[in-house]
Amino acid sequence: MRISENYTDWRSAYLRDIEVAETELTHKNFRNENCSVLCDIYALPAHNHQTFFARIVSERGFYKMIFAKPIQNSIWFHDPIYMYTFDEAKRFEEHPMKQGRIICRARLIDKSLADSVIFSVYKLADSQPEETVTPTGEAVFTAIRVYEGGRPWREVFYTDAEKLVFSDSTDHFEDVKLLSNLYLKIEKLIGVG
């Protein structure tokens, strides 16, 4: 999880990044009705995994993931960089030594992915401890917002899913496993680059 020097905390960096991603999706005509949004997922990973903002929607019986992902190239690095923020990619669109771009796409997905993510978030307690987000260079930051009636109903932020608190005391091993690896699961669907 890399927070740029322009931000003092992870929350303001997250809010700015999804604002840039949502603007880019709208600008590139990836619009959808808010009432069809089931959830959205944002990931800011480490180790050059793909940063992304993905919105899962249900339209006419189909489940679709509408997503944006930033990519940067630099004269200092041979390979593209995928783990930086949308904000940085946008700022570097016209930079002389770095090139940033944001790719937007949509793809059909299986209903089970949406169901499992939403069901896992529903099982969480209403409030979470502060230590669920530890903004370090090695951390993978994940944010999930579940929508109801076209508006975010519940949101969860974490860098360590094992620190999430569930509303009951049963074993939630599978939920923690899903939430811990969610960014990798979605990365497989949307690709890197």
mmCIF file with all atom_site columns, C-alpha atoms in Angstrom:
data_model
loop_
_atom_site.group_PDB
_atom_site.id
_atom_site.type_symbol
_atom_site.label_atom_id
_atom_site.label_alt_id
_atom_site.label_comp_id
_atom_site.label_asym_id
_atom_site.label_entity_id
_atom_site.label_seq_id
_atom_site.pdbx_PDB_ins_code
_atom_site.Cartn_x
_atom_site.Cartn_y
_atom_site.Cartn_z
_atom_site.occupancy
_atom_site.B_iso_or_equiv
_atom_site.pdbx_formal_charge
_atom_site.auth_seq_id
_atom_site.auth_comp_id
_atom_site.auth_asym_id
_atom_site.auth_atom_id
_atom_site.pdbx_PDB_model_num
ATOM 1   C CA . MET A 1 1   ? 0.000   0.000   0.000   1.00 0.00 ? 1   MET A CA 1
ATOM 2   C CA . ARG A 1 2   ? 1.690   3.103   -1.221  1.00 0.00 ? 2   ARG A CA 1
ATOM 3   C CA . ILE A 1 3   ? 0.314   6.476   -0.100  1.00 0.00 ? 3   ILE A CA 1
ATOM 4   C CA . SER A 1 4   ? 1.698   9.380   -2.095  1.00 0.00 ? 4   SER A CA 1
ATOM 5   C CA . GLU A 1 5   ? 3.322   12.322  -0.354  1.00 0.00 ? 5   GLU A CA 1
ATOM 6   C CA . ASN A 1 6   ? 0.288   14.500  -1.173  1.00 0.00 ? 6   ASN A CA 1
ATOM 7   C CA . TYR A 1 7   ? -1.822  12.796  1.528   1.00 0.00 ? 7   TYR A CA 1
ATOM 8   C CA . THR A 1 8   ? -1.463  12.627  5.279   1.00 0.00 ? 8   THR A CA 1
ATOM 9   C CA . ASP A 1 9   ? -3.696  9.620   5.872   1.00 0.00 ? 9   ASP A CA 1
ATOM 10  C CA . TRP A 1 10  ? -5.034  6.552   4.079   1.00 0.00 ? 10  TRP A CA 1
ATOM 11  C CA . ARG A 1 11  ? -8.687  7.686   4.176   1.00 0.00 ? 11  ARG A CA 1
ATOM 12  C CA . SER A 1 12  ? -8.138  10.925  2.260   1.00 0.00 ? 12  SER A CA 1
ATOM 13  C CA . ALA A 1 13  ? -5.920  9.100   -0.246  1.00 0.00 ? 13  ALA A CA 1
ATOM 14  C CA . TYR A 1 14  ? -8.642  6.450   -0.732  1.00 0.00 ? 14  TYR A CA 1
ATOM 15  C CA . LEU A 1 15  ? -11.417 9.031   -1.202  1.00 0.00 ? 15  LEU A CA 1
ATOM 16  C CA . ARG A 1 16  ? -9.378  10.973  -3.751  1.00 0.00 ? 16  ARG A CA 1
ATOM 17  C CA . ASP A 1 17  ? -8.424  7.797   -5.617  1.00 0.00 ? 17  ASP A CA 1
ATOM 18  C CA . ILE A 1 18  ? -11.980 6.513   -6.038  1.00 0.00 ? 18  ILE A CA 1
ATOM 19  C CA . GLU A 1 19  ? -13.058 10.012  -7.083  1.00 0.00 ? 19  GLU A CA 1
ATOM 20  C CA . VAL A 1 20  ? -10.462 9.912   -9.885  1.00 0.00 ? 20  VAL A CA 1
ATOM 21  C CA . ALA A 1 21  ? -11.488 6.360   -10.859 1.00 0.00 ? 21  ALA A CA 1
ATOM 22  C CA . GLU A 1 22  ? -15.214 7.167   -10.909 1.00 0.00 ? 22  GLU A CA 1
ATOM 23  C CA . THR A 1 23  ? -14.606 10.324  -12.963 1.00 0.00 ? 23  THR A CA 1
ATOM 24  C CA . GLU A 1 24  ? -12.549 8.347   -15.459 1.00 0.00 ? 24  GLU A CA 1
ATOM 25  C CA . LEU A 1 25  ? -15.241 5.643   -15.737 1.00 0.00 ? 25  LEU A CA 1
ATOM 26  C CA . THR A 1 26  ? -17.877 8.309   -16.391 1.00 0.00 ? 26  THR A CA 1
ATOM 27  C CA . HIS A 1 27  ? -15.643 10.151  -18.856 1.00 0.00 ? 27  HIS A CA 1
ATOM 28  C CA . LYS A 1 28  ? -15.103 6.917   -20.812 1.00 0.00 ? 28  LYS A CA 1
ATOM 29  C CA . ASN A 1 29  ? -18.866 6.173   -20.860 1.00 0.00 ? 29  ASN A CA 1
ATOM 30  C CA . PHE A 1 30  ? -18.889 3.325   -18.337 1.00 0.00 ? 30  PHE A CA 1
ATOM 31  C CA . ARG A 1 31  ? -22.046 4.590   -16.691 1.00 0.00 ? 31  ARG A CA 1
ATOM 32  C CA . ASN A 1 32  ? -24.600 2.576   -14.821 1.00 0.00 ? 32  ASN A CA 1
ATOM 33  C CA . GLU A 1 33  ? -27.688 3.266   -12.801 1.00 0.00 ? 33  GLU A CA 1
ATOM 34  C CA . ASN A 1 34  ? -26.899 3.528   -9.089  1.00 0.00 ? 34  ASN A CA 1
ATOM 35  C CA . CYS A 1 35  ? -29.794 1.218   -8.280  1.00 0.00 ? 35  CYS A CA 1
ATOM 36  C CA . SER A 1 36  ? -28.032 -1.622  -10.134 1.00 0.00 ? 36  SER A CA 1
ATOM 37  C CA . VAL A 1 37  ? -24.790 -1.358  -8.083  1.00 0.00 ? 37  VAL A CA 1
ATOM 38  C CA . LEU A 1 38  ? -24.398 -4.227  -5.618  1.00 0.00 ? 38  LEU A CA 1
ATOM 39  C CA . CYS A 1 39  ? -20.965 -3.326  -4.295  1.00 0.00 ? 39  CYS A CA 1
ATOM 40  C CA . ASP A 1 40  ? -17.695 -1.716  -5.220  1.00 0.00 ? 40  ASP A CA 1
ATOM 41  C CA . ILE A 1 41  ? -14.198 -2.849  -4.378  1.00 0.00 ? 41  ILE A CA 1
ATOM 42  C CA . TYR A 1 42  ? -10.992 -0.844  -4.336  1.00 0.00 ? 42  TYR A CA 1
ATOM 43  C CA . ALA A 1 43  ? -7.551  -2.379  -3.884  1.00 0.00 ? 43  ALA A CA 1
ATOM 44  C CA . LEU A 1 44  ? -4.189  -0.683  -3.507  1.00 0.00 ? 44  LEU A CA 1
ATOM 45  C CA . PRO A 1 45  ? -1.714  -3.578  -3.372  1.00 0.00 ? 45  PRO A CA 1
ATOM 46  C CA . ALA A 1 46  ? 2.032   -4.000  -3.051  1.00 0.00 ? 46  ALA A CA 1
ATOM 47  C CA . HIS A 1 47  ? 4.602   -5.973  -5.058  1.00 0.00 ? 47  HIS A CA 1
ATOM 48  C CA . ASN A 1 48  ? 3.363   -4.650  -8.401  1.00 0.00 ? 48  ASN A CA 1
ATOM 49  C CA . HIS A 1 49  ? -0.059  -6.266  -8.260  1.00 0.00 ? 49  HIS A CA 1
ATOM 50  C CA . GLN A 1 50  ? -2.837  -4.359  -10.020 1.00 0.00 ? 50  GLN A CA 1
ATOM 51  C CA . THR A 1 51  ? -4.501  -1.420  -8.283  1.00 0.00 ? 51  THR A CA 1
ATOM 52  C CA . PHE A 1 52  ? -8.176  -1.313  -9.246  1.00 0.00 ? 52  PHE A CA 1
ATOM 53  C CA . PHE A 1 53  ? -11.596 0.107   -8.583  1.00 0.00 ? 53  PHE A CA 1
ATOM 54  C CA . ALA A 1 54  ? -14.361 -2.331  -9.536  1.00 0.00 ? 54  ALA A CA 1
ATOM 55  C CA . ARG A 1 55  ? -18.094 -1.851  -9.376  1.00 0.00 ? 55  ARG A CA 1
ATOM 56  C CA . ILE A 1 56  ? -20.255 -4.994  -9.431  1.00 0.00 ? 56  ILE A CA 1
ATOM 57  C CA . VAL A 1 57  ? -23.666 -4.377  -10.965 1.00 0.00 ? 57  VAL A CA 1
ATOM 58  C CA . SER A 1 58  ? -26.732 -6.462  -11.740 1.00 0.00 ? 58  SER A CA 1
ATOM 59  C CA . GLU A 1 59  ? -28.543 -5.520  -14.914 1.00 0.00 ? 59  GLU A CA 1
ATOM 60  C CA . ARG A 1 60  ? -31.294 -7.531  -16.595 1.00 0.00 ? 60  ARG A CA 1
ATOM 61  C CA . GLY A 1 61  ? -30.293 -10.748 -14.841 1.00 0.00 ? 61  GLY A CA 1
ATOM 62  C CA . PHE A 1 62  ? -26.586 -10.454 -15.670 1.00 0.00 ? 62  PHE A CA 1
ATOM 63  C CA . TYR A 1 63  ? -23.761 -9.644  -13.299 1.00 0.00 ? 63  TYR A CA 1
ATOM 64  C CA . LYS A 1 64  ? -21.098 -7.330  -14.595 1.00 0.00 ? 64  LYS A CA 1
ATOM 65  C CA . MET A 1 65  ? -17.899 -5.881  -13.223 1.00 0.00 ? 65  MET A CA 1
ATOM 66  C CA . ILE A 1 66  ? -17.132 -2.366  -14.423 1.00 0.00 ? 66  ILE A CA 1
ATOM 67  C CA . PHE A 1 67  ? -13.568 -1.517  -13.523 1.00 0.00 ? 67  PHE A CA 1
ATOM 68  C CA . ALA A 1 68  ? -10.738 0.963   -13.868 1.00 0.00 ? 68  ALA A CA 1
ATOM 69  C CA . LYS A 1 69  ? -7.053  0.292   -13.334 1.00 0.00 ? 69  LYS A CA 1
ATOM 70  C CA . PRO A 1 70  ? -4.058  2.654   -13.407 1.00 0.00 ? 70  PRO A CA 1
ATOM 71  C CA . ILE A 1 71  ? -0.768  1.908   -15.156 1.00 0.00 ? 71  ILE A CA 1
ATOM 72  C CA . GLN A 1 72  ? 2.432   3.918   -15.094 1.00 0.00 ? 72  GLN A CA 1
ATOM 73  C CA . ASN A 1 73  ? 5.565   3.782   -17.160 1.00 0.00 ? 73  ASN A CA 1
ATOM 74  C CA . SER A 1 74  ? 8.744   5.591   -16.278 1.00 0.00 ? 74  SER A CA 1
ATOM 75  C CA . ILE A 1 75  ? 12.114  6.148   -17.896 1.00 0.00 ? 75  ILE A CA 1
ATOM 76  C CA . TRP A 1 76  ? 13.648  4.763   -14.689 1.00 0.00 ? 76  TRP A CA 1
ATOM 77  C CA . PHE A 1 77  ? 11.855  1.391   -14.823 1.00 0.00 ? 77  PHE A CA 1
ATOM 78  C CA . HIS A 1 78  ? 11.767  -1.093  -17.668 1.00 0.00 ? 78  HIS A CA 1
ATOM 79  C CA . ASP A 1 79  ? 8.460   -2.704  -16.664 1.00 0.00 ? 79  ASP A CA 1
ATOM 80  C CA . PRO A 1 80  ? 5.135   -0.916  -16.180 1.00 0.00 ? 80  PRO A CA 1
ATOM 81  C CA . ILE A 1 81  ? 4.073   -0.164  -12.613 1.00 0.00 ? 81  ILE A CA 1
ATOM 82  C CA . TYR A 1 82  ? 0.625   -1.392  -11.586 1.00 0.00 ? 82  TYR A CA 1
ATOM 83  C CA . MET A 1 83  ? 0.525   -0.790  -7.813  1.00 0.00 ? 83  MET A CA 1
ATOM 84  C CA . TYR A 1 84  ? 0.387   3.018   -7.848  1.00 0.00 ? 84  TYR A CA 1
ATOM 85  C CA . THR A 1 85  ? -2.732  5.106   -7.388  1.00 0.00 ? 85  THR A CA 1
ATOM 86  C CA . PHE A 1 86  ? -5.245  6.482   -9.856  1.00 0.00 ? 86  PHE A CA 1
ATOM 87  C CA . ASP A 1 87  ? -4.369  9.974   -8.688  1.00 0.00 ? 87  ASP A CA 1
ATOM 88  C CA . GLU A 1 88  ? -0.712  9.489   -9.648  1.00 0.00 ? 88  GLU A CA 1
ATOM 89  C CA . ALA A 1 89  ? -1.578  7.974   -13.023 1.00 0.00 ? 89  ALA A CA 1
ATOM 90  C CA . LYS A 1 90  ? -3.851  10.923  -13.778 1.00 0.00 ? 90  LYS A CA 1
ATOM 91  C CA . ARG A 1 91  ? -1.233  13.478  -12.710 1.00 0.00 ? 91  ARG A CA 1
ATOM 92  C CA . PHE A 1 92  ? 1.387   11.786  -14.905 1.00 0.00 ? 92  PHE A CA 1
ATOM 93  C CA . GLU A 1 93  ? -0.669  11.670  -18.109 1.00 0.00 ? 93  GLU A CA 1
ATOM 94  C CA . GLU A 1 94  ? 1.381   14.517  -19.581 1.00 0.00 ? 94  GLU A CA 1
ATOM 95  C CA . HIS A 1 95  ? 4.600   14.193  -17.552 1.00 0.00 ? 95  HIS A CA 1
ATOM 96  C CA . PRO A 1 96  ? 7.860   14.287  -19.550 1.00 0.00 ? 96  PRO A CA 1
ATOM 97  C CA . MET A 1 97  ? 9.518   11.366  -17.683 1.00 0.00 ? 97  MET A CA 1
ATOM 98  C CA . LYS A 1 98  ? 6.566   9.326   -16.462 1.00 0.00 ? 98  LYS A CA 1
ATOM 99  C CA . GLN A 1 99  ? 3.473   8.247   -18.299 1.00 0.00 ? 99  GLN A CA 1
ATOM 100 C CA . GLY A 1 100 ? 0.257   7.458   -16.498 1.00 0.00 ? 100 GLY A CA 1
ATOM 101 C CA . ARG A 1 101 ? -2.945  6.092   -17.945 1.00 0.00 ? 101 ARG A CA 1
ATOM 102 C CA . ILE A 1 102 ? -6.183  4.650   -16.643 1.00 0.00 ? 102 ILE A CA 1
ATOM 103 C CA . ILE A 1 103 ? -7.797  1.742   -18.423 1.00 0.00 ? 103 ILE A CA 1
ATOM 104 C CA . CYS A 1 104 ? -11.567 1.214   -18.087 1.00 0.00 ? 104 CYS A CA 1
ATOM 105 C CA . ARG A 1 105 ? -13.422 -1.935  -19.058 1.00 0.00 ? 105 ARG A CA 1
ATOM 106 C CA . ALA A 1 106 ? -16.419 -4.107  -18.228 1.00 0.00 ? 106 ALA A CA 1
ATOM 107 C CA . ARG A 1 107 ? -16.853 -7.859  -18.165 1.00 0.00 ? 107 ARG A CA 1
ATOM 108 C CA . LEU A 1 108 ? -19.509 -10.360 -17.209 1.00 0.00 ? 108 LEU A CA 1
ATOM 109 C CA . ILE A 1 109 ? -18.887 -12.225 -13.982 1.00 0.00 ? 109 ILE A CA 1
ATOM 110 C CA . ASP A 1 110 ? -20.426 -15.119 -12.125 1.00 0.00 ? 110 ASP A CA 1
ATOM 111 C CA . LYS A 1 111 ? -23.127 -14.217 -9.592  1.00 0.00 ? 111 LYS A CA 1
ATOM 112 C CA . SER A 1 112 ? -21.352 -16.297 -6.941  1.00 0.00 ? 112 SER A CA 1
ATOM 113 C CA . LEU A 1 113 ? -18.490 -13.795 -6.659  1.00 0.00 ? 113 LEU A CA 1
ATOM 114 C CA . ALA A 1 114 ? -20.865 -10.936 -5.873  1.00 0.00 ? 114 ALA A CA 1
ATOM 115 C CA . ASP A 1 115 ? -22.849 -13.091 -3.450  1.00 0.00 ? 115 ASP A CA 1
ATOM 116 C CA . SER A 1 116 ? -19.798 -14.322 -1.546  1.00 0.00 ? 116 SER A CA 1
ATOM 117 C CA . VAL A 1 117 ? -18.288 -10.832 -1.146  1.00 0.00 ? 117 VAL A CA 1
ATOM 118 C CA . ILE A 1 118 ? -21.572 -9.255  -0.054  1.00 0.00 ? 118 ILE A CA 1
ATOM 119 C CA . PHE A 1 119 ? -22.411 -12.111 2.314   1.00 0.00 ? 119 PHE A CA 1
ATOM 120 C CA . SER A 1 120 ? -18.958 -11.907 3.952   1.00 0.00 ? 120 SER A CA 1
ATOM 121 C CA . VAL A 1 121 ? -19.348 -8.145  4.479   1.00 0.00 ? 121 VAL A CA 1
ATOM 122 C CA . TYR A 1 122 ? -22.859 -8.627  5.940   1.00 0.00 ? 122 TYR A CA 1
ATOM 123 C CA . LYS A 1 123 ? -21.361 -10.947 8.577   1.00 0.00 ? 123 LYS A CA 1
ATOM 124 C CA . LEU A 1 124 ? -19.012 -8.231  9.855   1.00 0.00 ? 124 LEU A CA 1
ATOM 125 C CA . ALA A 1 125 ? -19.725 -6.207  12.981  1.00 0.00 ? 125 ALA A CA 1
ATOM 126 C CA . ASP A 1 126 ? -20.948 -2.650  12.403  1.00 0.00 ? 126 ASP A CA 1
ATOM 127 C CA . SER A 1 127 ? -17.746 -1.092  13.723  1.00 0.00 ? 127 SER A CA 1
ATOM 128 C CA . GLN A 1 128 ? -14.214 -2.300  13.148  1.00 0.00 ? 128 GLN A CA 1
ATOM 129 C CA . PRO A 1 129 ? -11.053 -1.635  15.154  1.00 0.00 ? 129 PRO A CA 1
ATOM 130 C CA . GLU A 1 130 ? -8.614  0.996   13.865  1.00 0.00 ? 130 GLU A CA 1
ATOM 131 C CA . GLU A 1 131 ? -5.854  -1.622  13.494  1.00 0.00 ? 131 GLU A CA 1
ATOM 132 C CA . THR A 1 132 ? -7.661  -3.297  10.583  1.00 0.00 ? 132 THR A CA 1
ATOM 133 C CA . VAL A 1 133 ? -5.822  -0.720  8.431   1.00 0.00 ? 133 VAL A CA 1
ATOM 134 C CA . THR A 1 134 ? -2.077  -0.485  8.876   1.00 0.00 ? 134 THR A CA 1
ATOM 135 C CA . PRO A 1 135 ? -0.699  1.662   6.046   1.00 0.00 ? 135 PRO A CA 1
ATOM 136 C CA . THR A 1 136 ? 2.711   0.125   5.335   1.00 0.00 ? 136 THR A CA 1
ATOM 137 C CA . GLY A 1 137 ? 4.550   -0.424  2.068   1.00 0.00 ? 137 GLY A CA 1
ATOM 138 C CA . GLU A 1 138 ? 3.972   -4.179  2.265   1.00 0.00 ? 138 GLU A CA 1
ATOM 139 C CA . ALA A 1 139 ? 0.250   -3.989  3.047   1.00 0.00 ? 139 ALA A CA 1
ATOM 140 C CA . VAL A 1 140 ? -2.598  -4.552  0.610   1.00 0.00 ? 140 VAL A CA 1
ATOM 141 C CA . PHE A 1 141 ? -5.339  -2.002  1.266   1.00 0.00 ? 141 PHE A CA 1
ATOM 142 C CA . THR A 1 142 ? -8.862  -3.138  0.393   1.00 0.00 ? 142 THR A CA 1
ATOM 143 C CA . ALA A 1 143 ? -12.091 -1.155  0.631   1.00 0.00 ? 143 ALA A CA 1
ATOM 144 C CA . ILE A 1 144 ? -15.533 -2.669  0.006   1.00 0.00 ? 144 ILE A CA 1
ATOM 145 C CA . ARG A 1 145 ? -18.796 -0.768  -0.068  1.00 0.00 ? 145 ARG A CA 1
ATOM 146 C CA . VAL A 1 146 ? -22.059 -2.724  -0.218  1.00 0.00 ? 146 VAL A CA 1
ATOM 147 C CA . TYR A 1 147 ? -24.987 -0.826  -1.727  1.00 0.00 ? 147 TYR A CA 1
ATOM 148 C CA . GLU A 1 148 ? -28.650 -0.916  -0.885  1.00 0.00 ? 148 GLU A CA 1
ATOM 149 C CA . GLY A 1 149 ? -31.194 1.202   -2.749  1.00 0.00 ? 149 GLY A CA 1
ATOM 150 C CA . GLY A 1 150 ? -28.490 2.851   -4.827  1.00 0.00 ? 150 GLY A CA 1
ATOM 151 C CA . ARG A 1 151 ? -26.427 4.073   -1.868  1.00 0.00 ? 151 ARG A CA 1
ATOM 152 C CA . PRO A 1 152 ? -23.530 2.645   0.120   1.00 0.00 ? 152 PRO A CA 1
ATOM 153 C CA . TRP A 1 153 ? -25.064 0.836   3.053   1.00 0.00 ? 153 TRP A CA 1
ATOM 154 C CA . ARG A 1 154 ? -21.990 -0.665  4.657   1.00 0.00 ? 154 ARG A CA 1
ATOM 155 C CA . GLU A 1 155 ? -18.296 -0.158  4.089   1.00 0.00 ? 155 GLU A CA 1
ATOM 156 C CA . VAL A 1 156 ? -15.231 -1.961  5.321   1.00 0.00 ? 156 VAL A CA 1
ATOM 157 C CA . PHE A 1 157 ? -11.551 -1.053  5.054   1.00 0.00 ? 157 PHE A CA 1
ATOM 158 C CA . TYR A 1 158 ? -8.662  -3.355  5.864   1.00 0.00 ? 158 TYR A CA 1
ATOM 159 C CA . THR A 1 159 ? -5.069  -4.295  5.255   1.00 0.00 ? 159 THR A CA 1
ATOM 160 C CA . ASP A 1 160 ? -5.342  -7.431  7.387   1.00 0.00 ? 160 ASP A CA 1
ATOM 161 C CA . ALA A 1 161 ? -8.611  -9.359  7.078   1.00 0.00 ? 161 ALA A CA 1
ATOM 162 C CA . GLU A 1 162 ? -7.695  -11.455 10.117  1.00 0.00 ? 162 GLU A CA 1
ATOM 163 C CA . LYS A 1 163 ? -8.213  -8.386  12.303  1.00 0.00 ? 163 LYS A CA 1
ATOM 164 C CA . LEU A 1 164 ? -11.789 -7.856  11.085  1.00 0.00 ? 164 LEU A CA 1
ATOM 165 C CA . VAL A 1 165 ? -14.461 -8.393  13.725  1.00 0.00 ? 165 VAL A CA 1
ATOM 166 C CA . PHE A 1 166 ? -17.533 -10.455 12.858  1.00 0.00 ? 166 PHE A CA 1
ATOM 167 C CA . SER A 1 167 ? -20.957 -9.993  14.421  1.00 0.00 ? 167 SER A CA 1
ATOM 168 C CA . ASP A 1 168 ? -21.067 -13.528 15.823  1.00 0.00 ? 168 ASP A CA 1
ATOM 169 C CA . SER A 1 169 ? -18.517 -15.837 17.417  1.00 0.00 ? 169 SER A CA 1
ATOM 170 C CA . THR A 1 170 ? -18.636 -18.657 14.865  1.00 0.00 ? 170 THR A CA 1
ATOM 171 C CA . ASP A 1 171 ? -15.605 -19.614 12.805  1.00 0.00 ? 171 ASP A CA 1
ATOM 172 C CA . HIS A 1 172 ? -15.191 -17.307 9.802   1.00 0.00 ? 172 HIS A CA 1
ATOM 173 C CA . PHE A 1 173 ? -12.106 -18.916 8.276   1.00 0.00 ? 173 PHE A CA 1
ATOM 174 C CA . GLU A 1 174 ? -13.597 -18.998 4.751   1.00 0.00 ? 174 GLU A CA 1
ATOM 175 C CA . ASP A 1 175 ? -14.759 -15.371 4.946   1.00 0.00 ? 175 ASP A CA 1
ATOM 176 C CA . VAL A 1 176 ? -11.320 -14.209 6.104   1.00 0.00 ? 176 VAL A CA 1
ATOM 177 C CA . LYS A 1 177 ? -9.662  -16.265 3.376   1.00 0.00 ? 177 LYS A CA 1
ATOM 178 C CA . LEU A 1 178 ? -11.938 -14.733 0.706   1.00 0.00 ? 178 LEU A CA 1
ATOM 179 C CA . LEU A 1 179 ? -11.409 -11.168 1.951   1.00 0.00 ? 179 LEU A CA 1
ATOM 180 C CA . SER A 1 180 ? -7.635  -11.642 2.309   1.00 0.00 ? 180 SER A CA 1
ATOM 181 C CA . ASN A 1 181 ? -7.260  -12.852 -1.271  1.00 0.00 ? 181 ASN A CA 1
ATOM 182 C CA . LEU A 1 182 ? -10.030 -10.811 -2.893  1.00 0.00 ? 182 LEU A CA 1
ATOM 183 C CA . TYR A 1 183 ? -7.596  -8.515  -4.696  1.00 0.00 ? 183 TYR A CA 1
ATOM 184 C CA . LEU A 1 184 ? -5.881  -11.548 -6.287  1.00 0.00 ? 184 LEU A CA 1
ATOM 185 C CA . LYS A 1 185 ? -9.202  -13.085 -7.301  1.00 0.00 ? 185 LYS A CA 1
ATOM 186 C CA . ILE A 1 186 ? -10.291 -9.881  -9.017  1.00 0.00 ? 186 ILE A CA 1
ATOM 187 C CA . GLU A 1 187 ? -6.862  -9.363  -10.533 1.00 0.00 ? 187 GLU A CA 1
ATOM 188 C CA . LYS A 1 188 ? -7.272  -12.725 -12.270 1.00 0.00 ? 188 LYS A CA 1
ATOM 189 C CA . LEU A 1 189 ? -10.580 -11.524 -13.737 1.00 0.00 ? 189 LEU A CA 1
ATOM 190 C CA . ILE A 1 190 ? -9.419  -8.100  -14.901 1.00 0.00 ? 190 ILE A CA 1
ATOM 191 C CA . GLY A 1 191 ? -5.798  -8.923  -15.705 1.00 0.00 ? 191 GLY A CA 1
ATOM 192 C CA . VAL A 1 192 ? -2.650  -6.990  -14.997 1.00 0.00 ? 192 VAL A CA 1
ATOM 193 C CA . GLY A 1 193 ? -1.905  -4.114  -17.313 1.00 0.00 ? 193 GLY A CA 1
#
